[in-house]
Amino acid sequence: MYKICVVEDDIKIQNELKVLLENANYKVKIIKVFEDVAFQITKCHPDLILLDVLLPGKDGISICKKLRESDKTPVIFVTSKNSSMDELECMTLGGDDFIAKPYEPLVLLAHIAAVLKRTSGNEEKVLYYKEIELDILSAKVFYRNREIELSKNELHILVYLFGHPERIVTRGELMDNLWGSGNFIDDNTLSINISRIRQKLREINLENLILTKRGMGYQMFLKEG
């Protein structure tokens, strides 16, 4: 799961961004004290920084210049200053992208995804959902100091569900993801794989993680508590 550091002094926008980004399956760190901001950013080790230009104390461009002395983490400037000269200044002084306020949430998410794809170099190797960790390289699920091993098909199914947490995923989506839409696969094969995953999840007290939604598909949902 990618971590995004938000540097924005408007509390309402802070809260809106936190909800938007967490719903898009990002971890979020909000900077709330505007002293030594570059140090605070570096300390939290984000994968991407959303940086407002107009901030208390040092402005965002000064913060970005300071970061660039030792840090290559991608920066997207988010600002109400939206002239072509403002954009040019942001991009030439260390920014990786620029989006003007007010912005459409889906447009902002598209900018974030594009920058992460361009700069990360590698796909994520570990996925997270609440307290559950899915290690793709070892094909294991970890939960509260317990673990299970997955087969290739079981891993593919869980990777897809972790990528769409708490959303109902159709059987067709899972089958296309596993075997491709051009191949004919007995529908019962998916049911067997889901059943095997549930049996393994029961071993680490996650027997109710994957819910069946009749006539619709499956939903990965972990009840709190």
PDB file of C-alpha atoms in Angstrom:
ATOM      1  CA  MET A   1       0.000   0.000   0.000  1.00  0.00           C
ATOM      2  CA  TYR A   2       1.446   3.360  -1.023  1.00  0.00           C
ATOM      3  CA  LYS A   3       1.808   6.076   1.615  1.00  0.00           C
ATOM      4  CA  ILE A   4       0.941   9.673   0.678  1.00  0.00           C
ATOM      5  CA  CYS A   5       2.031  12.658   2.749  1.00  0.00           C
ATOM      6  CA  VAL A   6      -0.406  15.582   2.588  1.00  0.00           C
ATOM      7  CA  VAL A   7       0.952  19.073   3.272  1.00  0.00           C
ATOM      8  CA  GLU A   8      -2.117  21.325   3.369  1.00  0.00           C
ATOM      9  CA  ASP A   9      -3.037  23.893   6.022  1.00  0.00           C
ATOM     10  CA  ASP A  10      -6.799  24.018   5.368  1.00  0.00           C
ATOM     11  CA  ILE A  11      -8.333  21.590   7.893  1.00  0.00           C
ATOM     12  CA  LYS A  12     -11.422  20.964   5.781  1.00  0.00           C
ATOM     13  CA  ILE A  13      -9.301  20.048   2.761  1.00  0.00           C
ATOM     14  CA  GLN A  14      -7.055  17.904   4.977  1.00  0.00           C
ATOM     15  CA  ASN A  15     -10.076  15.859   6.070  1.00  0.00           C
ATOM     16  CA  GLU A  16     -11.477  15.610   2.549  1.00  0.00           C
ATOM     17  CA  LEU A  17      -8.143  14.397   1.185  1.00  0.00           C
ATOM     18  CA  LYS A  18      -7.758  11.851   3.980  1.00  0.00           C
ATOM     19  CA  VAL A  19     -11.161  10.312   3.218  1.00  0.00           C
ATOM     20  CA  LEU A  20     -10.603  10.394  -0.554  1.00  0.00           C
ATOM     21  CA  LEU A  21      -7.157   8.801  -0.397  1.00  0.00           C
ATOM     22  CA  GLU A  22      -7.987   6.155   2.196  1.00  0.00           C
ATOM     23  CA  ASN A  23     -11.043   5.132   0.163  1.00  0.00           C
ATOM     24  CA  ALA A  24      -8.670   4.732  -2.779  1.00  0.00           C
ATOM     25  CA  ASN A  25      -6.575   2.338  -0.648  1.00  0.00           C
ATOM     26  CA  TYR A  26      -3.671   4.681   0.176  1.00  0.00           C
ATOM     27  CA  LYS A  27      -2.106   5.184   3.593  1.00  0.00           C
ATOM     28  CA  VAL A  28      -2.203   8.872   4.537  1.00  0.00           C
ATOM     29  CA  LYS A  29       0.035  11.044   6.689  1.00  0.00           C
ATOM     30  CA  ILE A  30      -1.198  14.614   7.316  1.00  0.00           C
ATOM     31  CA  ILE A  31       1.347  17.286   8.255  1.00  0.00           C
ATOM     32  CA  LYS A  32      -0.335  19.515  10.858  1.00  0.00           C
ATOM     33  CA  VAL A  33       2.585  21.460  12.339  1.00  0.00           C
ATOM     34  CA  PHE A  34       4.236  23.762   9.814  1.00  0.00           C
ATOM     35  CA  GLU A  35       7.732  23.876  11.261  1.00  0.00           C
ATOM     36  CA  ASP A  36      10.605  21.801   9.827  1.00  0.00           C
ATOM     37  CA  VAL A  37       8.126  20.457   7.276  1.00  0.00           C
ATOM     38  CA  ALA A  38      10.796  18.937   5.007  1.00  0.00           C
ATOM     39  CA  PHE A  39      12.194  16.995   7.978  1.00  0.00           C
ATOM     40  CA  GLN A  40       8.711  15.775   8.967  1.00  0.00           C
ATOM     41  CA  ILE A  41       8.082  14.593   5.405  1.00  0.00           C
ATOM     42  CA  THR A  42      11.382  12.725   5.183  1.00  0.00           C
ATOM     43  CA  LYS A  43      10.804  11.105   8.576  1.00  0.00           C
ATOM     44  CA  CYS A  44       7.492   9.514   7.518  1.00  0.00           C
ATOM     45  CA  HIS A  45       9.021   7.930   4.350  1.00  0.00           C
ATOM     46  CA  PRO A  46       6.108   8.558   1.955  1.00  0.00           C
ATOM     47  CA  ASP A  47       5.857   7.253  -1.594  1.00  0.00           C
ATOM     48  CA  LEU A  48       4.376  10.561  -2.803  1.00  0.00           C
ATOM     49  CA  ILE A  49       3.858  14.076  -1.423  1.00  0.00           C
ATOM     50  CA  LEU A  50       0.812  16.290  -2.051  1.00  0.00           C
ATOM     51  CA  LEU A  51       2.185  19.761  -1.396  1.00  0.00           C
ATOM     52  CA  ASP A  52       0.238  23.013  -1.261  1.00  0.00           C
ATOM     53  CA  VAL A  53       2.155  26.096  -2.398  1.00  0.00           C
ATOM     54  CA  LEU A  54       0.615  28.645  -0.007  1.00  0.00           C
ATOM     55  CA  LEU A  55       1.449  27.526   3.530  1.00  0.00           C
ATOM     56  CA  PRO A  56       2.153  29.168   6.895  1.00  0.00           C
ATOM     57  CA  GLY A  57       5.854  29.905   7.287  1.00  0.00           C
ATOM     58  CA  LYS A  58       7.826  28.524   4.347  1.00  0.00           C
ATOM     59  CA  ASP A  59       5.895  28.123   1.099  1.00  0.00           C
ATOM     60  CA  GLY A  60       5.601  24.805  -0.694  1.00  0.00           C
ATOM     61  CA  ILE A  61       8.186  25.638  -3.325  1.00  0.00           C
ATOM     62  CA  SER A  62      10.807  26.390  -0.644  1.00  0.00           C
ATOM     63  CA  ILE A  63       9.927  23.114   1.087  1.00  0.00           C
ATOM     64  CA  CYS A  64      10.298  21.218  -2.187  1.00  0.00           C
ATOM     65  CA  LYS A  65      13.698  22.814  -2.860  1.00  0.00           C
ATOM     66  CA  LYS A  66      14.838  21.755   0.611  1.00  0.00           C
ATOM     67  CA  LEU A  67      13.601  18.206   0.042  1.00  0.00           C
ATOM     68  CA  ARG A  68      15.421  17.965  -3.265  1.00  0.00           C
ATOM     69  CA  GLU A  69      18.762  18.418  -1.516  1.00  0.00           C
ATOM     70  CA  SER A  70      18.562  14.784  -0.388  1.00  0.00           C
ATOM     71  CA  ASP A  71      15.148  13.311  -1.254  1.00  0.00           C
ATOM     72  CA  LYS A  72      13.731  12.175  -4.608  1.00  0.00           C
ATOM     73  CA  THR A  73      10.204  11.359  -3.404  1.00  0.00           C
ATOM     74  CA  PRO A  74       7.745  12.542  -6.097  1.00  0.00           C
ATOM     75  CA  VAL A  75       5.899  15.799  -5.372  1.00  0.00           C
ATOM     76  CA  ILE A  76       2.544  16.892  -6.767  1.00  0.00           C
ATOM     77  CA  PHE A  77       1.892  20.577  -6.174  1.00  0.00           C
ATOM     78  CA  VAL A  78      -1.761  21.337  -5.343  1.00  0.00           C
ATOM     79  CA  THR A  79      -2.478  25.055  -5.448  1.00  0.00           C
ATOM     80  CA  SER A  80      -4.938  27.824  -6.209  1.00  0.00           C
ATOM     81  CA  LYS A  81      -2.133  29.602  -8.086  1.00  0.00           C
ATOM     82  CA  ASN A  82      -2.881  28.217 -11.509  1.00  0.00           C
ATOM     83  CA  SER A  83      -1.242  30.390 -14.162  1.00  0.00           C
ATOM     84  CA  SER A  84       1.158  28.857 -16.676  1.00  0.00           C
ATOM     85  CA  MET A  85       4.030  30.690 -14.963  1.00  0.00           C
ATOM     86  CA  ASP A  86       3.057  29.204 -11.589  1.00  0.00           C
ATOM     87  CA  GLU A  87       3.018  25.731 -13.110  1.00  0.00           C
ATOM     88  CA  LEU A  88       6.381  26.312 -14.794  1.00  0.00           C
ATOM     89  CA  GLU A  89       7.925  27.469 -11.508  1.00  0.00           C
ATOM     90  CA  CYS A  90       6.627  24.423  -9.633  1.00  0.00           C
ATOM     91  CA  MET A  91       7.877  21.985 -12.251  1.00  0.00           C
ATOM     92  CA  THR A  92      11.303  23.549 -12.699  1.00  0.00           C
ATOM     93  CA  LEU A  93      11.979  23.743  -8.958  1.00  0.00           C
ATOM     94  CA  GLY A  94      11.509  20.057  -8.200  1.00  0.00           C
ATOM     95  CA  GLY A  95       7.847  19.184  -8.683  1.00  0.00           C
ATOM     96  CA  ASP A  96       6.775  16.056 -10.584  1.00  0.00           C
ATOM     97  CA  ASP A  97       3.250  17.238 -11.349  1.00  0.00           C
ATOM     98  CA  PHE A  98       0.890  20.164 -10.786  1.00  0.00           C
ATOM     99  CA  ILE A  99      -2.866  20.337 -10.252  1.00  0.00           C
ATOM    100  CA  ALA A 100      -4.875  23.519  -9.679  1.00  0.00           C
ATOM    101  CA  LYS A 101      -7.624  24.079  -7.119  1.00  0.00           C
ATOM    102  CA  PRO A 102     -10.489  23.507  -7.255  1.00  0.00           C
ATOM    103  CA  TYR A 103      -9.891  20.027  -8.664  1.00  0.00           C
ATOM    104  CA  GLU A 104     -12.140  17.065  -9.341  1.00  0.00           C
ATOM    105  CA  PRO A 105     -11.347  14.227  -6.891  1.00  0.00           C
ATOM    106  CA  LEU A 106     -11.138  11.633  -9.685  1.00  0.00           C
ATOM    107  CA  VAL A 107      -8.746  13.865 -11.624  1.00  0.00           C
ATOM    108  CA  LEU A 108      -6.504  14.185  -8.567  1.00  0.00           C
ATOM    109  CA  LEU A 109      -6.518  10.401  -8.100  1.00  0.00           C
ATOM    110  CA  ALA A 110      -5.591   9.971 -11.765  1.00  0.00           C
ATOM    111  CA  HIS A 111      -2.633  12.343 -11.346  1.00  0.00           C
ATOM    112  CA  ILE A 112      -1.486  10.437  -8.256  1.00  0.00           C
ATOM    113  CA  ALA A 113      -1.740   7.054  -9.972  1.00  0.00           C
ATOM    114  CA  ALA A 114       0.147   8.322 -13.025  1.00  0.00           C
ATOM    115  CA  VAL A 115       3.010   9.776 -10.978  1.00  0.00           C
ATOM    116  CA  LEU A 116       3.315   6.637  -8.831  1.00  0.00           C
ATOM    117  CA  LYS A 117       3.336   4.428 -11.917  1.00  0.00           C
ATOM    118  CA  ARG A 118       6.016   6.588 -13.512  1.00  0.00           C
ATOM    119  CA  THR A 119       8.256   6.887 -10.471  1.00  0.00           C
ATOM    120  CA  SER A 120       7.843   3.729  -8.389  1.00  0.00           C
ATOM    121  CA  GLY A 121       9.555   1.422 -10.862  1.00  0.00           C
ATOM    122  CA  ASN A 122       8.117  -1.707  -9.260  1.00  0.00           C
ATOM    123  CA  GLU A 123       4.688  -3.009  -8.414  1.00  0.00           C
ATOM    124  CA  GLU A 124       3.817  -3.346  -4.751  1.00  0.00           C
ATOM    125  CA  LYS A 125       5.050  -6.592  -3.207  1.00  0.00           C
ATOM    126  CA  VAL A 126       2.973  -6.396  -0.008  1.00  0.00           C
ATOM    127  CA  LEU A 127      -0.714  -5.463   0.166  1.00  0.00           C
ATOM    128  CA  TYR A 128      -2.562  -4.449   3.318  1.00  0.00           C
ATOM    129  CA  TYR A 129      -6.168  -4.410   4.444  1.00  0.00           C
ATOM    130  CA  LYS A 130      -6.689  -3.253   8.032  1.00  0.00           C
ATOM    131  CA  GLU A 131      -4.538  -5.638  10.138  1.00  0.00           C
ATOM    132  CA  ILE A 132      -4.116  -8.205   7.346  1.00  0.00           C
ATOM    133  CA  GLU A 133      -0.929  -8.400   5.269  1.00  0.00           C
ATOM    134  CA  LEU A 134      -0.691 -10.201   1.916  1.00  0.00           C
ATOM    135  CA  ASP A 135       2.911 -10.865   0.902  1.00  0.00           C
ATOM    136  CA  ILE A 136       2.878 -11.468  -2.846  1.00  0.00           C
ATOM    137  CA  LEU A 137       6.461 -12.740  -3.165  1.00  0.00           C
ATOM    138  CA  SER A 138       6.063 -15.420  -0.483  1.00  0.00           C
ATOM    139  CA  ALA A 139       2.369 -16.085  -1.277  1.00  0.00           C
ATOM    140  CA  LYS A 140       1.434 -15.797   2.392  1.00  0.00           C
ATOM    141  CA  VAL A 141      -1.224 -14.046   4.465  1.00  0.00           C
ATOM    142  CA  PHE A 142      -0.262 -12.682   7.895  1.00  0.00           C
ATOM    143  CA  TYR A 143      -2.731 -11.750  10.625  1.00  0.00           C
ATOM    144  CA  ARG A 144      -1.991 -11.169  14.310  1.00  0.00           C
ATOM    145  CA  ASN A 145       1.243 -13.199  14.335  1.00  0.00           C
ATOM    146  CA  ARG A 146      -0.269 -16.112  12.409  1.00  0.00           C
ATOM    147  CA  GLU A 147       0.213 -17.015   8.756  1.00  0.00           C
ATOM    148  CA  ILE A 148      -1.040 -19.235   5.940  1.00  0.00           C
ATOM    149  CA  GLU A 149       0.424 -20.221   2.571  1.00  0.00           C
ATOM    150  CA  LEU A 150      -1.483 -19.830  -0.696  1.00  0.00           C
ATOM    151  CA  SER A 151      -1.511 -21.647  -4.008  1.00  0.00           C
ATOM    152  CA  LYS A 152      -1.010 -19.671  -7.231  1.00  0.00           C
ATOM    153  CA  ASN A 153      -4.747 -19.353  -7.933  1.00  0.00           C
ATOM    154  CA  GLU A 154      -5.557 -18.534  -4.311  1.00  0.00           C
ATOM    155  CA  LEU A 155      -2.938 -15.778  -4.387  1.00  0.00           C
ATOM    156  CA  HIS A 156      -4.356 -14.282  -7.596  1.00  0.00           C
ATOM    157  CA  ILE A 157      -7.853 -14.205  -6.121  1.00  0.00           C
ATOM    158  CA  LEU A 158      -6.722 -12.482  -2.928  1.00  0.00           C
ATOM    159  CA  VAL A 159      -4.551  -9.964  -4.792  1.00  0.00           C
ATOM    160  CA  TYR A 160      -7.635  -8.919  -6.756  1.00  0.00           C
ATOM    161  CA  LEU A 161      -9.810  -8.699  -3.627  1.00  0.00           C
ATOM    162  CA  PHE A 162      -7.139  -6.711  -1.761  1.00  0.00           C
ATOM    163  CA  GLY A 163      -7.101  -4.316  -4.699  1.00  0.00           C
ATOM    164  CA  HIS A 164     -10.868  -3.798  -4.342  1.00  0.00           C
ATOM    165  CA  PRO A 165     -11.507  -3.946  -0.570  1.00  0.00           C
ATOM    166  CA  GLU A 166     -15.098  -3.791   0.663  1.00  0.00           C
ATOM    167  CA  ARG A 167     -16.407  -3.597  -2.894  1.00  0.00           C
ATOM    168  CA  ILE A 168     -18.562  -6.378  -4.333  1.00  0.00           C
ATOM    169  CA  VAL A 169     -16.465  -8.145  -6.969  1.00  0.00           C
ATOM    170  CA  THR A 170     -18.367 -10.209  -9.520  1.00  0.00           C
ATOM    171  CA  ARG A 171     -17.504 -13.809 -10.279  1.00  0.00           C
ATOM    172  CA  GLY A 172     -16.869 -12.737 -13.875  1.00  0.00           C
ATOM    173  CA  GLU A 173     -14.233 -10.226 -12.754  1.00  0.00           C
ATOM    174  CA  LEU A 174     -12.395 -12.856 -10.741  1.00  0.00           C
ATOM    175  CA  MET A 175     -12.547 -15.425 -13.531  1.00  0.00           C
ATOM    176  CA  ASP A 176     -11.277 -12.921 -16.095  1.00  0.00           C
ATOM    177  CA  ASN A 177      -8.467 -11.936 -13.747  1.00  0.00           C
ATOM    178  CA  LEU A 178      -7.482 -15.557 -13.144  1.00  0.00           C
ATOM    179  CA  TRP A 179      -7.872 -17.147 -16.536  1.00  0.00           C
ATOM    180  CA  GLY A 180      -8.588 -14.420 -19.080  1.00  0.00           C
ATOM    181  CA  SER A 181     -11.887 -13.600 -20.746  1.00  0.00           C
ATOM    182  CA  GLY A 182     -10.947 -15.637 -23.830  1.00  0.00           C
ATOM    183  CA  ASN A 183     -10.812 -18.938 -21.945  1.00  0.00           C
ATOM    184  CA  PHE A 184     -13.733 -21.130 -20.943  1.00  0.00           C
ATOM    185  CA  ILE A 185     -13.461 -22.232 -17.325  1.00  0.00           C
ATOM    186  CA  ASP A 186     -16.024 -24.234 -15.412  1.00  0.00           C
ATOM    187  CA  ASP A 187     -17.716 -21.807 -13.006  1.00  0.00           C
ATOM    188  CA  ASN A 188     -17.342 -24.432 -10.284  1.00  0.00           C
ATOM    189  CA  THR A 189     -13.538 -24.040 -10.413  1.00  0.00           C
ATOM    190  CA  LEU A 190     -13.791 -20.556  -8.907  1.00  0.00           C
ATOM    191  CA  SER A 191     -16.118 -21.829  -6.167  1.00  0.00           C
ATOM    192  CA  ILE A 192     -13.597 -24.524  -5.275  1.00  0.00           C
ATOM    193  CA  ASN A 193     -10.765 -21.983  -5.038  1.00  0.00           C
ATOM    194  CA  ILE A 194     -12.839 -19.630  -2.856  1.00  0.00           C
ATOM    195  CA  SER A 195     -13.749 -22.557  -0.591  1.00  0.00           C
ATOM    196  CA  ARG A 196     -10.071 -23.510  -0.201  1.00  0.00           C
ATOM    197  CA  ILE A 197      -9.128 -19.906   0.643  1.00  0.00           C
ATOM    198  CA  ARG A 198     -11.836 -19.786   3.302  1.00  0.00           C
ATOM    199  CA  GLN A 199     -10.594 -23.035   4.831  1.00  0.00           C
ATOM    200  CA  LYS A 200      -7.096 -21.592   5.115  1.00  0.00           C
ATOM    201  CA  LEU A 201      -8.330 -18.252   6.449  1.00  0.00           C
ATOM    202  CA  ARG A 202     -10.190 -20.141   9.177  1.00  0.00           C
ATOM    203  CA  GLU A 203      -6.798 -21.270  10.505  1.00  0.00           C
ATOM    204  CA  ILE A 204      -5.916 -17.621  11.323  1.00  0.00           C
ATOM    205  CA  ASN A 205      -9.378 -16.597  12.550  1.00  0.00           C
ATOM    206  CA  LEU A 206     -10.420 -14.893   9.314  1.00  0.00           C
ATOM    207  CA  GLU A 207     -13.138 -17.346   8.299  1.00  0.00           C
ATOM    208  CA  ASN A 208     -15.607 -14.503   7.620  1.00  0.00           C
ATOM    209  CA  LEU A 209     -13.252 -12.298   5.591  1.00  0.00           C
ATOM    210  CA  ILE A 210     -14.753 -13.179   2.196  1.00  0.00           C
ATOM    211  CA  LEU A 211     -18.515 -12.721   2.064  1.00  0.00           C
ATOM    212  CA  THR A 212     -20.778 -14.222  -0.593  1.00  0.00           C
ATOM    213  CA  LYS A 213     -23.258 -11.742  -2.052  1.00  0.00           C
ATOM    214  CA  ARG A 214     -25.925 -13.855  -3.709  1.00  0.00           C
ATOM    215  CA  GLY A 215     -26.455 -13.045  -7.342  1.00  0.00           C
ATOM    216  CA  MET A 216     -23.639 -10.484  -7.275  1.00  0.00           C
ATOM    217  CA  GLY A 217     -20.290 -11.994  -6.268  1.00  0.00           C
ATOM    218  CA  TYR A 218     -17.891 -11.676  -3.331  1.00  0.00           C
ATOM    219  CA  GLN A 219     -16.893  -8.950  -0.899  1.00  0.00           C
ATOM    220  CA  MET A 220     -13.773  -8.753   1.261  1.00  0.00           C
ATOM    221  CA  PHE A 221     -14.864  -7.176   4.522  1.00  0.00           C
ATOM    222  CA  LEU A 222     -13.396  -7.419   8.018  1.00  0.00           C
ATOM    223  CA  LYS A 223     -15.756  -6.428  10.818  1.00  0.00           C
ATOM    224  CA  GLU A 224     -14.034  -4.254  13.424  1.00  0.00           C
ATOM    225  CA  GLY A 225     -13.576  -5.560  16.946  1.00  0.00           C
TER     226      GLY A 225
END
